[in-house]
Coordinates of C-alpha atoms and ligand atoms in Angstrom, one line a residue:
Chain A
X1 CA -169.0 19.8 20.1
X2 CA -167.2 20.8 23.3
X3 CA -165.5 18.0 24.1
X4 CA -163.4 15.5 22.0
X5 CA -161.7 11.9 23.4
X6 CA -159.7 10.5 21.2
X7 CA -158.5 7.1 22.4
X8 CA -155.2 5.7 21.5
X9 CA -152.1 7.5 21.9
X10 CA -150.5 6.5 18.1
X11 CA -150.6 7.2 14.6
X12 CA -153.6 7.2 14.3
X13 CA -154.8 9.4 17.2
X14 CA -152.0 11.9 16.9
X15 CA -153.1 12.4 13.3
X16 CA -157.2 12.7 14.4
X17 CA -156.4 15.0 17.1
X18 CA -154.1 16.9 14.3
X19 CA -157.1 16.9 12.0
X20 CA -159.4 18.1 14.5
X21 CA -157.0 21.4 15.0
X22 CA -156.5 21.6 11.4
X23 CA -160.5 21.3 10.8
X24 CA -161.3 23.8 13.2
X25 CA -162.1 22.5 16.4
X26 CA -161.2 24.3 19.8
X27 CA -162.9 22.7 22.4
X28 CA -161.3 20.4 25.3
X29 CA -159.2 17.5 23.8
X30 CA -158.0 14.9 25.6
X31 CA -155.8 12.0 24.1
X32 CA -155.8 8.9 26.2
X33 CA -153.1 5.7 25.6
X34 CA -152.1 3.2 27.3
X35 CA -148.3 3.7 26.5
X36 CA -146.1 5.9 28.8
X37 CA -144.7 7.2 25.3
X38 CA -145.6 9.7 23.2
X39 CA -147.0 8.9 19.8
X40 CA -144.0 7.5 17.7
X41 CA -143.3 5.5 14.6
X42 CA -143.7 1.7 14.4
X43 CA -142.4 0.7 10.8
X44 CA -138.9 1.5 11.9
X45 CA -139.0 -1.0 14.7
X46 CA -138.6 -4.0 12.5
X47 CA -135.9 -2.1 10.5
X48 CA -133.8 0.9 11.0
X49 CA -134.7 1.3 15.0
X50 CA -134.1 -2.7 15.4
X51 CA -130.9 -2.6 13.0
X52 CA -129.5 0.2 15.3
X53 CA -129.2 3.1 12.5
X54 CA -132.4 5.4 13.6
X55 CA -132.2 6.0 17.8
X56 CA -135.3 6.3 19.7
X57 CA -135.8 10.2 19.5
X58 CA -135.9 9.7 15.6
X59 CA -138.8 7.8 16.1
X60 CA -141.0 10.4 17.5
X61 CA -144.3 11.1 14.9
X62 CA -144.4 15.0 16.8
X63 CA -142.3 17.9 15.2
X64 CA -140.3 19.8 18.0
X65 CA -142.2 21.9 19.7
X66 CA -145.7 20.8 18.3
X67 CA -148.3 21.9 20.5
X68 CA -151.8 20.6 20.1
X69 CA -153.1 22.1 23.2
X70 CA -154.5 18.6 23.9
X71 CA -154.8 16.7 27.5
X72 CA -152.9 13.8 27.5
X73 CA -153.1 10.7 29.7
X74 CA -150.8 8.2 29.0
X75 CA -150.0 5.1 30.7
X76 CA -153.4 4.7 31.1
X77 CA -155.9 1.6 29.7
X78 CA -159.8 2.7 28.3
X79 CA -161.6 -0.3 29.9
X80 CA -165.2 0.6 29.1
X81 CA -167.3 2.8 27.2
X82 CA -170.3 4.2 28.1
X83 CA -173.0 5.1 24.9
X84 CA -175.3 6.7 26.7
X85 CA -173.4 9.4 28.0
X86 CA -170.0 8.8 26.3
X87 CA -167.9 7.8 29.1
X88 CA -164.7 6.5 28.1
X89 CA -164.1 4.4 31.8
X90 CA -160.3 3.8 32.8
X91 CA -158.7 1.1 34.1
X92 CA -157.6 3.6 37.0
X93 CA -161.4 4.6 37.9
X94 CA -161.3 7.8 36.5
X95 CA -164.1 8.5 33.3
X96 CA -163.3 11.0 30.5
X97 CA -167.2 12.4 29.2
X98 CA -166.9 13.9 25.9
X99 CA -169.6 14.8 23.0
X100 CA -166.8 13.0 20.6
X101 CA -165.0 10.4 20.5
X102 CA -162.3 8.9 18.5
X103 CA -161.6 5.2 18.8
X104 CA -157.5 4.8 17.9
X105 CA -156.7 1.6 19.7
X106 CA -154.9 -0.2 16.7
X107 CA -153.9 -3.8 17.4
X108 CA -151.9 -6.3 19.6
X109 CA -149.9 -9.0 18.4
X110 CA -150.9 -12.3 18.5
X111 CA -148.7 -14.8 20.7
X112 CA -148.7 -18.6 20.1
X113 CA -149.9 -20.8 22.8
X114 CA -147.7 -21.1 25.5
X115 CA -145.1 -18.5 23.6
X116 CA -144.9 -16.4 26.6
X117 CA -143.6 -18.4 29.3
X118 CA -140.2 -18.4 27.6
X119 CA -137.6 -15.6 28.1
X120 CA -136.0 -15.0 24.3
X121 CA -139.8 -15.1 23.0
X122 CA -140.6 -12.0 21.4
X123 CA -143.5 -10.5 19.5
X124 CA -142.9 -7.0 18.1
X125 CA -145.2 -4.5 17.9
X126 CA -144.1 -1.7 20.7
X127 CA -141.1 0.2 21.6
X128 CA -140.6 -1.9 24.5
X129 CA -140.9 -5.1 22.6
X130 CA -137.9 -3.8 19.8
X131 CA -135.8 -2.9 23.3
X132 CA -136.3 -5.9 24.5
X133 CA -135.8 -8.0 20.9
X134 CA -132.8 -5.6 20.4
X135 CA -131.0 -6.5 23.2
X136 CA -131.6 -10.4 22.5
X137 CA -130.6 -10.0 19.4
X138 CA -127.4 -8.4 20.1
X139 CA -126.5 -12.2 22.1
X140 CA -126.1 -13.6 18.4
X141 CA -126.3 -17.1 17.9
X142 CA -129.5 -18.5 15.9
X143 CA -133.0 -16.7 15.3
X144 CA -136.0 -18.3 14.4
X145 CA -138.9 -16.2 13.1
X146 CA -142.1 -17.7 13.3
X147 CA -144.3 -16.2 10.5
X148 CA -143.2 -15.1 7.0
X149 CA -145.0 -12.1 6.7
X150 CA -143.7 -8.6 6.6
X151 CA -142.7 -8.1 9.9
X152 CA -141.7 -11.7 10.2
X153 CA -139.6 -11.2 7.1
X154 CA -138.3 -7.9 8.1
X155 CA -137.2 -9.1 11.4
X156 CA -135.0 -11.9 9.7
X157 CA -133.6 -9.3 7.1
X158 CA -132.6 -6.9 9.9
X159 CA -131.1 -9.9 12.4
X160 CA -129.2 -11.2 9.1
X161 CA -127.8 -8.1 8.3
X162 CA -126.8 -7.9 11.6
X163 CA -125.2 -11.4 11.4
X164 CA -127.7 -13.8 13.2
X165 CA -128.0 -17.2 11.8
X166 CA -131.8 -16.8 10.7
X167 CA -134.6 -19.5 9.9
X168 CA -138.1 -18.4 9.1
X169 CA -140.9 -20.7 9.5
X170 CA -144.1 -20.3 8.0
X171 CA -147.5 -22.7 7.7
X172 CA -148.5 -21.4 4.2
X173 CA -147.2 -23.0 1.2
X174 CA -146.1 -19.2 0.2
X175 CA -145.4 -17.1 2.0
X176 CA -147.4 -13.5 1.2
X177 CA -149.5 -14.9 -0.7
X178 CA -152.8 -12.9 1.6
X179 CA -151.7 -9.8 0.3
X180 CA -149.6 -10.2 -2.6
X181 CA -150.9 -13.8 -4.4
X182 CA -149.2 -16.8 -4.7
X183 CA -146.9 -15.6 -7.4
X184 CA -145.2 -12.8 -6.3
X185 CA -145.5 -14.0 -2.5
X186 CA -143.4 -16.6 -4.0
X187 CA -141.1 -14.4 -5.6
X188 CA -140.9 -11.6 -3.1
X189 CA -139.6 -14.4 -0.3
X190 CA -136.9 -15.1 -2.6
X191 CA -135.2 -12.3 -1.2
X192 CA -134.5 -14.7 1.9
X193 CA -132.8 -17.5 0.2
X194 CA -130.4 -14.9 -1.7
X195 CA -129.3 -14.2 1.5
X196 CA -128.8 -17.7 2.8
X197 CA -132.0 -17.3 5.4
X198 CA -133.7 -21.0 5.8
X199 CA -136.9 -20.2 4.4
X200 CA -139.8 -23.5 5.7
X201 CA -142.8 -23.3 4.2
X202 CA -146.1 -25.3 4.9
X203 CA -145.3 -26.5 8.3
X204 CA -146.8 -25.8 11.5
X205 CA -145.0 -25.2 14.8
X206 CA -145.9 -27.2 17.2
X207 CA -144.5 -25.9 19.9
X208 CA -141.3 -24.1 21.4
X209 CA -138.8 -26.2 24.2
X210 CA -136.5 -24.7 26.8
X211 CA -136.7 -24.8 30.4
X212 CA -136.3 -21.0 32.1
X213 CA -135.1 -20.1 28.4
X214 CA -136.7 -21.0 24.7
X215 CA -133.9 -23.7 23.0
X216 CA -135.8 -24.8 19.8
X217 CA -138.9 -24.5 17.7
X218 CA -140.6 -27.9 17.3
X219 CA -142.6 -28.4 14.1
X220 CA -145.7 -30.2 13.3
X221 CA -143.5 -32.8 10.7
X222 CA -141.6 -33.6 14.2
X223 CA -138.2 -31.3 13.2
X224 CA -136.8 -29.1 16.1
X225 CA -135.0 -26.2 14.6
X226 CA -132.6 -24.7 17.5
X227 CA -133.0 -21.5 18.4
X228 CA -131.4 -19.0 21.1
X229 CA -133.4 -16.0 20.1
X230 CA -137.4 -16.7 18.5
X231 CA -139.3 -14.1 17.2
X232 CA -143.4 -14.8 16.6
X233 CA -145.1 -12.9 13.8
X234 CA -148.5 -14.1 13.4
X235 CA -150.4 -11.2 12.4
X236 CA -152.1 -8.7 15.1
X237 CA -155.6 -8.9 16.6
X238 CA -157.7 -5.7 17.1
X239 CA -157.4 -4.0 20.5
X240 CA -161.3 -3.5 20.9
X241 CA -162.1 -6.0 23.5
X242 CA -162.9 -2.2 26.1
X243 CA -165.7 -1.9 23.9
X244 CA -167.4 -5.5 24.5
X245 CA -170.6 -4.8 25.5
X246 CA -171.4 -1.3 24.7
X247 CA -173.4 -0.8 21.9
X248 CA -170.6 -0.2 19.5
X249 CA -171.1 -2.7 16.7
X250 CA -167.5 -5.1 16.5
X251 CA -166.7 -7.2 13.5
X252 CA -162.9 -8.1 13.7
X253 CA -162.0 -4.8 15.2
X254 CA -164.5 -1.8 15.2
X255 CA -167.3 -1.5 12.2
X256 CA -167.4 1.9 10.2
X257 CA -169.4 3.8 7.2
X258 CA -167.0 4.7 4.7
X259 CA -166.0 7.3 6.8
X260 CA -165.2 5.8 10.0
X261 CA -168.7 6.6 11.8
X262 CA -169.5 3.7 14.1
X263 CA -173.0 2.0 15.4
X264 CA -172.8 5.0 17.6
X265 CA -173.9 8.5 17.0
X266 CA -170.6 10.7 17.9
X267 CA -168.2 8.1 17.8
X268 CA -165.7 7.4 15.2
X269 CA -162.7 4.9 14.5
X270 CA -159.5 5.2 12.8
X271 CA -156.5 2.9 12.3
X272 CA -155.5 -0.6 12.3
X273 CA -158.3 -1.0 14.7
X274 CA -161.3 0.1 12.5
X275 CA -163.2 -1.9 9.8
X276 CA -163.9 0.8 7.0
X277 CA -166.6 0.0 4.2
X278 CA -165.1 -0.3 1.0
X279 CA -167.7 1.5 -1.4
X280 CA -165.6 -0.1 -4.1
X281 CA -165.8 -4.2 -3.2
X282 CA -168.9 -3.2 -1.0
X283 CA -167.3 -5.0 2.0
X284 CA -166.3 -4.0 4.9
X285 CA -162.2 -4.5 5.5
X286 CA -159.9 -3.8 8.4
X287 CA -156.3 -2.1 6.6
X288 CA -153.5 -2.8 8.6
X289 CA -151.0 0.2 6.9
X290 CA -149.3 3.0 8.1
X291 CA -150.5 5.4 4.8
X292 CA -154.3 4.5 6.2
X293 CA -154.0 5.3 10.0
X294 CA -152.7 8.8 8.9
X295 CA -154.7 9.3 6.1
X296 CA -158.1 8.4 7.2
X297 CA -158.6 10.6 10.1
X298 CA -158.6 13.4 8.2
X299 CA -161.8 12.0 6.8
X300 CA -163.0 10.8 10.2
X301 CA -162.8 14.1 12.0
X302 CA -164.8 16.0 8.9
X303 CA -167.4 13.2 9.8
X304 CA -167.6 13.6 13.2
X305 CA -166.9 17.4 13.5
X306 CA -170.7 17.6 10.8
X307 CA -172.0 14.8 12.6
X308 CA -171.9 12.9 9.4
X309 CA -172.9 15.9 6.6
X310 CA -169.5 16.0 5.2
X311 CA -168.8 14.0 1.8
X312 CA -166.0 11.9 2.6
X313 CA -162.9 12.5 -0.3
X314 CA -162.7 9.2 -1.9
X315 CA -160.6 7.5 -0.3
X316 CA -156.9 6.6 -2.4
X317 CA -156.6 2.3 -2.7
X318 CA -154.5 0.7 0.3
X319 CA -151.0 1.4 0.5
X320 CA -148.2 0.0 2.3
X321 CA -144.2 -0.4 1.9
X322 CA -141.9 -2.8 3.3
X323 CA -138.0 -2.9 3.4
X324 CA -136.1 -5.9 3.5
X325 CA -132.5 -7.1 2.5
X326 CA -131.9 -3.5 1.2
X327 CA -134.9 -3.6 -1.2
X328 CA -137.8 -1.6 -1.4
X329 CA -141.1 -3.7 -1.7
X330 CA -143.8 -1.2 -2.5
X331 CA -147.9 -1.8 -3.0
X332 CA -151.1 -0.4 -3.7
X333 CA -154.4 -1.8 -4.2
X334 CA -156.0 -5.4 -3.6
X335 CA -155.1 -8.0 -5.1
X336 CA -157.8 -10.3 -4.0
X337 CA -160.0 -9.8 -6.5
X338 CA -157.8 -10.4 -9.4
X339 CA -157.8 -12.9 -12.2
X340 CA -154.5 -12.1 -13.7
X341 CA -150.6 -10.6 -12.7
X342 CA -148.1 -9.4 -15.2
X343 CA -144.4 -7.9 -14.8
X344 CA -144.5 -4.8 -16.8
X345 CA -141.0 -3.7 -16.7
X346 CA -137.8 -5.1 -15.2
X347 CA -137.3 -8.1 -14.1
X348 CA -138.0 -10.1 -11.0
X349 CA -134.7 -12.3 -11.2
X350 CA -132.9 -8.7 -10.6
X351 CA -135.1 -7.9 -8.0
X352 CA -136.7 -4.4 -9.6
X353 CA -140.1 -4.7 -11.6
X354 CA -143.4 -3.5 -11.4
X355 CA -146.2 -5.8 -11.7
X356 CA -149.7 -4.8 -12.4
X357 CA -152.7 -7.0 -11.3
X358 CA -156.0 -6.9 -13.1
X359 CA -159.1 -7.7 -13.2
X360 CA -161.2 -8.2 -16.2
X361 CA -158.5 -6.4 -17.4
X362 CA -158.8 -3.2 -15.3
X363 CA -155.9 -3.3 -13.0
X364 CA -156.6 -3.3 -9.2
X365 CA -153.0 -3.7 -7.6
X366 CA -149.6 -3.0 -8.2
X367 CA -146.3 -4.6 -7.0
X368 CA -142.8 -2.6 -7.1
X369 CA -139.6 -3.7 -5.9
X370 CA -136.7 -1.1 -6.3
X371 CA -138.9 0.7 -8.6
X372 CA -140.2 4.0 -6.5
X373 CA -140.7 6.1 -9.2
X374 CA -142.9 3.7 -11.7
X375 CA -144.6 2.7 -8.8
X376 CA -145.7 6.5 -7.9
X377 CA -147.0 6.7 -11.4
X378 CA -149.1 3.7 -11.5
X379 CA -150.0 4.6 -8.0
X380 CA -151.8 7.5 -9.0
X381 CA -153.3 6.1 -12.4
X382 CA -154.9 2.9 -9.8
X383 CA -156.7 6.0 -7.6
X384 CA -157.9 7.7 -10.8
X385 CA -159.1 4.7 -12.1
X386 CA -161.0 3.8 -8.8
X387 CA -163.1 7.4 -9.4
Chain B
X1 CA -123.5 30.7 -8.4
X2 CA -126.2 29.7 -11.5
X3 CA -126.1 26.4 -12.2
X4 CA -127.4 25.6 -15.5
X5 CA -129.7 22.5 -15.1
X6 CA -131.2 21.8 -18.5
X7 CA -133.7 23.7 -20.9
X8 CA -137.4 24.2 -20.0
X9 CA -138.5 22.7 -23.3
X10 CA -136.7 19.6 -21.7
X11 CA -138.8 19.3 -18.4
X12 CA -142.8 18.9 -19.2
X13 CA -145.2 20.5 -16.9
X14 CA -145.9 17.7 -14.5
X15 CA -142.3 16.4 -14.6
X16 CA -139.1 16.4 -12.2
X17 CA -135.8 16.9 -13.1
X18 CA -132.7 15.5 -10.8
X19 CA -129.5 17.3 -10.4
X20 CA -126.3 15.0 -9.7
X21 CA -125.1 17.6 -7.0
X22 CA -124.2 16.7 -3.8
X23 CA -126.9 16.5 -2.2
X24 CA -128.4 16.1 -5.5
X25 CA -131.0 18.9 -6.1
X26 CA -134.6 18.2 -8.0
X27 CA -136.4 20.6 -10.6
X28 CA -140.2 20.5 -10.5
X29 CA -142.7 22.1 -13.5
X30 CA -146.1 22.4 -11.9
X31 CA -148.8 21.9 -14.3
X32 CA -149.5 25.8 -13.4
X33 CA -146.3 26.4 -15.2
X34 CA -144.0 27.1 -12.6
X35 CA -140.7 25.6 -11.9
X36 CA -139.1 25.2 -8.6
X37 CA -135.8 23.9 -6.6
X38 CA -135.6 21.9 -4.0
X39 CA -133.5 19.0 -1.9
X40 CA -133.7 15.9 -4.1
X41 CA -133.7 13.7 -0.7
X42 CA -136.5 13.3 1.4
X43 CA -135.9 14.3 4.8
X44 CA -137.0 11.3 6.6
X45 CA -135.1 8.4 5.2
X46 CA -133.1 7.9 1.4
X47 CA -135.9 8.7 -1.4
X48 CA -135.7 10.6 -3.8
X49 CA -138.3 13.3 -4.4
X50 CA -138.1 13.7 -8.2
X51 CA -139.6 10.2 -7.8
X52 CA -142.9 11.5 -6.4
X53 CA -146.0 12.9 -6.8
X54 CA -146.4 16.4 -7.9
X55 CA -149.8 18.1 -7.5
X56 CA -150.4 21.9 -7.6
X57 CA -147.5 23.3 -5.6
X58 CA -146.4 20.1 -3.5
X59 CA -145.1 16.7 -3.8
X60 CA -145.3 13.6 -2.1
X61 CA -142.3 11.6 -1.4
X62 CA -142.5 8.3 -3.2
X63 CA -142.2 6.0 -0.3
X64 CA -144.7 7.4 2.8
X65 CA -146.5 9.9 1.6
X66 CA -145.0 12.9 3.5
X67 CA -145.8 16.6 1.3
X68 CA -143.4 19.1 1.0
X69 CA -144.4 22.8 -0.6
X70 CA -142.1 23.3 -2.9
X71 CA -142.6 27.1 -2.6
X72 CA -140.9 26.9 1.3
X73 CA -139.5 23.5 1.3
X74 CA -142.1 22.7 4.4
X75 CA -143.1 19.3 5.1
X76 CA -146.9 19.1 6.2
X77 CA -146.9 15.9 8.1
X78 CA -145.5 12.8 9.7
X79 CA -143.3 10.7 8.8
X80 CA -141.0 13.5 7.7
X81 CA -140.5 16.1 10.3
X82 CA -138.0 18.6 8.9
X83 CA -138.2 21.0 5.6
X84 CA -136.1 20.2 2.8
X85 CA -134.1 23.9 1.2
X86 CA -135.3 25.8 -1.2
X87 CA -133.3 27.0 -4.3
X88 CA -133.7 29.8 -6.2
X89 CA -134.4 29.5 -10.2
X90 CA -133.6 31.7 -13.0
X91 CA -135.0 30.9 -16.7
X92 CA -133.4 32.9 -19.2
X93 CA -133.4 32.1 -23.1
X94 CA -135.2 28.7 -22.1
X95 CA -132.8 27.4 -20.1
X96 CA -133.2 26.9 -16.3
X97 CA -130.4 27.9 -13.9
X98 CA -130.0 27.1 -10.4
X99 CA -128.4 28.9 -7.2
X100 CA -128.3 26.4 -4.8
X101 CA -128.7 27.1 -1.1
X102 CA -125.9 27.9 1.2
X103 CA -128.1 26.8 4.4
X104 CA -127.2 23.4 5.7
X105 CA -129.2 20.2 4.3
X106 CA -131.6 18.7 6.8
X107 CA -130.4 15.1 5.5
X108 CA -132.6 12.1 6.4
X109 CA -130.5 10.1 9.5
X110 CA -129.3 7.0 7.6
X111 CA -127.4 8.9 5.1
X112 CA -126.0 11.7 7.6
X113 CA -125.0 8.8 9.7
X114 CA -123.0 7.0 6.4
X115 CA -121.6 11.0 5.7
X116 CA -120.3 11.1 9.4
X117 CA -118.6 7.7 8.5
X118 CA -121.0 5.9 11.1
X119 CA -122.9 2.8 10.4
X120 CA -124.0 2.4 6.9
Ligands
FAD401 C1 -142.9 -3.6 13.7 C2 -143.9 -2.9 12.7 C3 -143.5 -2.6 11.5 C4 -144.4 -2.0 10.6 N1 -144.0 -1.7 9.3 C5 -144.8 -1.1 8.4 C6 -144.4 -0.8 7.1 O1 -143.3 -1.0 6.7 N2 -145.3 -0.3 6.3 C7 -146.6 0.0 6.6 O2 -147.4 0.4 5.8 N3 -147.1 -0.3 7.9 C8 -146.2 -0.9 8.8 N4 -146.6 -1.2 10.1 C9 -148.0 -0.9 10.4 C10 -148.3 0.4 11.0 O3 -147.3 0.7 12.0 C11 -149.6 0.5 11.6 O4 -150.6 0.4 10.6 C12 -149.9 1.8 12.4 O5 -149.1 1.9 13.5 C13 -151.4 1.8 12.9 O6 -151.6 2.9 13.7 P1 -152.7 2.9 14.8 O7 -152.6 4.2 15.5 O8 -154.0 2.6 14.2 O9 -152.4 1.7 15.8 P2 -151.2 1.4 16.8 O10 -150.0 2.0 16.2 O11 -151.2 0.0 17.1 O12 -151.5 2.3 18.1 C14 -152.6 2.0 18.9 C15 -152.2 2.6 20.3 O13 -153.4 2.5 21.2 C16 -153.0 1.9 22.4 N5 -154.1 1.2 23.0 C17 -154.5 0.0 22.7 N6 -155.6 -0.3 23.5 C18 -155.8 0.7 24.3 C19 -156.7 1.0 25.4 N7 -157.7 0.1 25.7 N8 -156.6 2.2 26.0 C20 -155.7 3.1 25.6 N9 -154.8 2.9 24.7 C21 -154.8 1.7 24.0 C22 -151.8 1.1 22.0 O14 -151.0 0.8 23.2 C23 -151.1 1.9 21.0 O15 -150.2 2.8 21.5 C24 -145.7 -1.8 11.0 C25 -146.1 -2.1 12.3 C26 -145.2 -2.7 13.1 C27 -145.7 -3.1 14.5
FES402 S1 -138.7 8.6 2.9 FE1 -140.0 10.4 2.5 S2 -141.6 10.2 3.9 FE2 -140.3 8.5 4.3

């Protein structure tokens, strides 16, 4: 293999092209993204970055003087790939040939209907789009977050703290309940009300009102909550829409072995934009974390680099962390699957426990909030057990 | 200056041990048997490393998954970027004893910022 593309200029492809140094390869690597930035971190952007306590060269995922002797070409869109002689097209004209490929696009936020016309709309997913929410947020006045899921609920926790009057609106009946369950989605979103965030569950937005600038969020029941500053988190979509057409197989974002080889011989994906089979449920799931963009490269690259003779490692169950109001909401596993959820120490009123999530009795998941070091135990036991 | 920390029968192999310096300071016994010093605090934001995972020689901070070699102190990926210190260990009649550093801490921002009196 002579030449390597990886595609996607983030997490994800900054740690493939680092596993493709680290597993041996010296041929011609060439990174491609469509950001003018170099690869940095997103998880602070709804947090410390947006709060104002980490400043933009904190958020860079390269050590200081890190030097992958890799091509970069940023600012720059993949539009098209070819299969037959693996051309990644760009949006400029040019074509990148390369015997390898990694696909790192990640995903794109999804915008509501007729969200965008609106200046104090904001989705947040980019550098630009925390700049931009940043500065709006510094006006004050009232924020309305539509969307109670992490980012949703870490955006209100960093705009209360920084003393924004904060409603969060959200269709479910609970919010979290996808990835945590009913119960502790339930019990997690408390953490808004202690704070004196509006928390409105199960009702739809309608629509937003303002003429040049957004004034209110109108809900389905027929309410219109005011709003100077509106912030829409309502999940991501998969950036693989380049890829329409050309042979590589597409099943909400890009489909993968259980080592992130596609429909297409040479080609692999990693990231928020890859569906991985899960040998375990024997499904095929796309993991939206940061611990699984940097982790599963590594296994990627061995498959790519032995055109699929490497044994993947198995890989460790999902993890992901979020921080809001000052606590630490930590979790590993799936919960899906489970028939039954227990605290096993602390207590949820205080806001630190550990819950455990079974199935059958074998647990599968496990909830901590302000409990690192339990968590980090059970952690481990959850990846042993899934051996 | 030895500090003592607390007696090896005291720390399991497999466990962590925190010292309440300032910056606190973390004990590790590897299930090889060895015990090492290091920085308590992760170098990328406010975790504490004695809360982590130890296997072999390294351990992973508790909250996103960087490794740091607690031989060196070196971190071997993202999100962490800088080395915690290193501090040198003496065991003598079964208690352990600690010379901490005299190089500068490579503290995580939010908590240099709160020592510099900046925003919390
Ligand atoms: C605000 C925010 C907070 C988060 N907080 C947490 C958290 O607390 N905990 C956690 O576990 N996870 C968190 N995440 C998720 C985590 O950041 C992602 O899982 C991770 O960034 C995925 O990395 P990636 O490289 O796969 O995708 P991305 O980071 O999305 O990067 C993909 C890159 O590819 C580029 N690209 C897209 N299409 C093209 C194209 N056609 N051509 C060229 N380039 C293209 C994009 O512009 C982007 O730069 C958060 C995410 C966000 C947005
Ligand atoms: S706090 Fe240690 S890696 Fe982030």
């Amino acid at each position: 293999m002579r030449t390597v593309a990886v595609v996607g200029a983030s997490l994800a492809g900054l740690s493939a092209a680092r596993s493709l140094r680290k597993q041996g390869f010296d041929g011609r690597l060439i990174v491609i993204g469509d950001e003018q930035h170099r690869p940095y971190d997103r998880p602070p952007l709804s947090k410390e970055f947006l709060a104002g306590t980490v400043r933009e060269a904190d958020l860079a995922l390269e050590t200081d003087g890190e030097d992958l002797q890799a091509e970069w070409l940023l600012g720059v869109r993949a539009a098209g790939f070819d299969p037959g002689d693996h051309a990644v097209r760009l949006a400029d004209g040019r074509s990148v040939r390369a015997d390898g490929v990694v696909i790192a696009t990640g995903a794109t936020a999804r915008m509501l209907p007729g969200g965008d016309g609106l200046d104090g709309v904001h989705t947040l997913r980019t550098l630009d789009d925390a700049r931009a929410l940043r500065a709006d947020l510094a006006r004050g006045g009232r924020l309305v977050v539509i969307g109670g899921g992490f980012i949703g609920a870490e955006v209100a926790s960093t705009a209360y703290g920084l003393g924004l009057d904060v409603t969060v609106v959200e269709a479910a009946p609970t919010p979290l309940a996808g990835p945590l369950g009913e119960v502790m989605g339930g019990v997690v979103s408390t953490l808004h009300a202690d704070h004196g965030v509006r928390l409105l569950c199960g009702v739809g937005v309608k629509g937003l009102s303002g003429s040049a600038r957004v004034d209110a969020v109108l809900l389905e029941d027929g309410r219109s909550i005011p709003a100077d500053t509106v912030v829409i988190g309502v999940g991501a979509r998969p950036c693989v829409e380049w890829l329409e057409g050309s042979g590589v197989v597409l099943d909400d974002g890009v489909k993968c072995g259980a080592d992130g080889r596609t429909s297409v011989a040479g080609v692999v994906a990693v990231g928020d934009c890859a569906s991985w089979y899960d040998p375990f449920a024997g499904v095929h799931r796309r993991v939206e974390h940061w611990t699984g963009a940097r982790e599963r490269p590594d296994a990627a690259v061995a498959a790519l680099l032995s055109a699929g003779a490497a044994t993947p490692a198995a890989p460790r169950p999902p993890y992901f962390w979020s921080d809001q109001y000052g606590v630490r909401i930590q979790f590993a596993g799936h919960s899906a699957g489970a028939d039954s959820v227990t605290v096993e120490e602390g207590l949820p009123d205080e806001r630190s426990f550990l819950a455990v999530y079974r199935r059958s009795g074998h647990p599968v998941a496990v909830l901590g909030m302000n409990q690192p070091r339990l968590f980090t135990r059970w952690r481990k036991q959850l990846a042993t057990a899934t051996l | 200056m030895m500090i003592p920390a607390c007696r090896l029968a005291d720390l399991p192999r497999g466990e962590a041990h925190r010292l309440d310096l300032d910056p606190p300071v973390s004990l590790f016994h590897t299930d090889d048997g060895e015990v090492f010093a290091i920085d308590d605090t992760c170098t990328h934001q406010d975790a504490s490393l004695a809360d982590g995972w130890l296997e072999g020689s390294e351990v992973e901070c508790p909250l996103h998954a960087s490794k740091f070699d607690l031989r060196t102190g070196a971190v071997d990926s993202p999100p962490a970027k800088l080395p915690v210190r290193t501090h040198q260990v003496l065991i003598e009649d079964g208690m352990i004893y600690v010379q901490p550093s005299t190089e500068a801490p490579n503290l995580p921002p939010c908590i240099a910022a709160r020592l510099a009196g900046g925003p919390a």
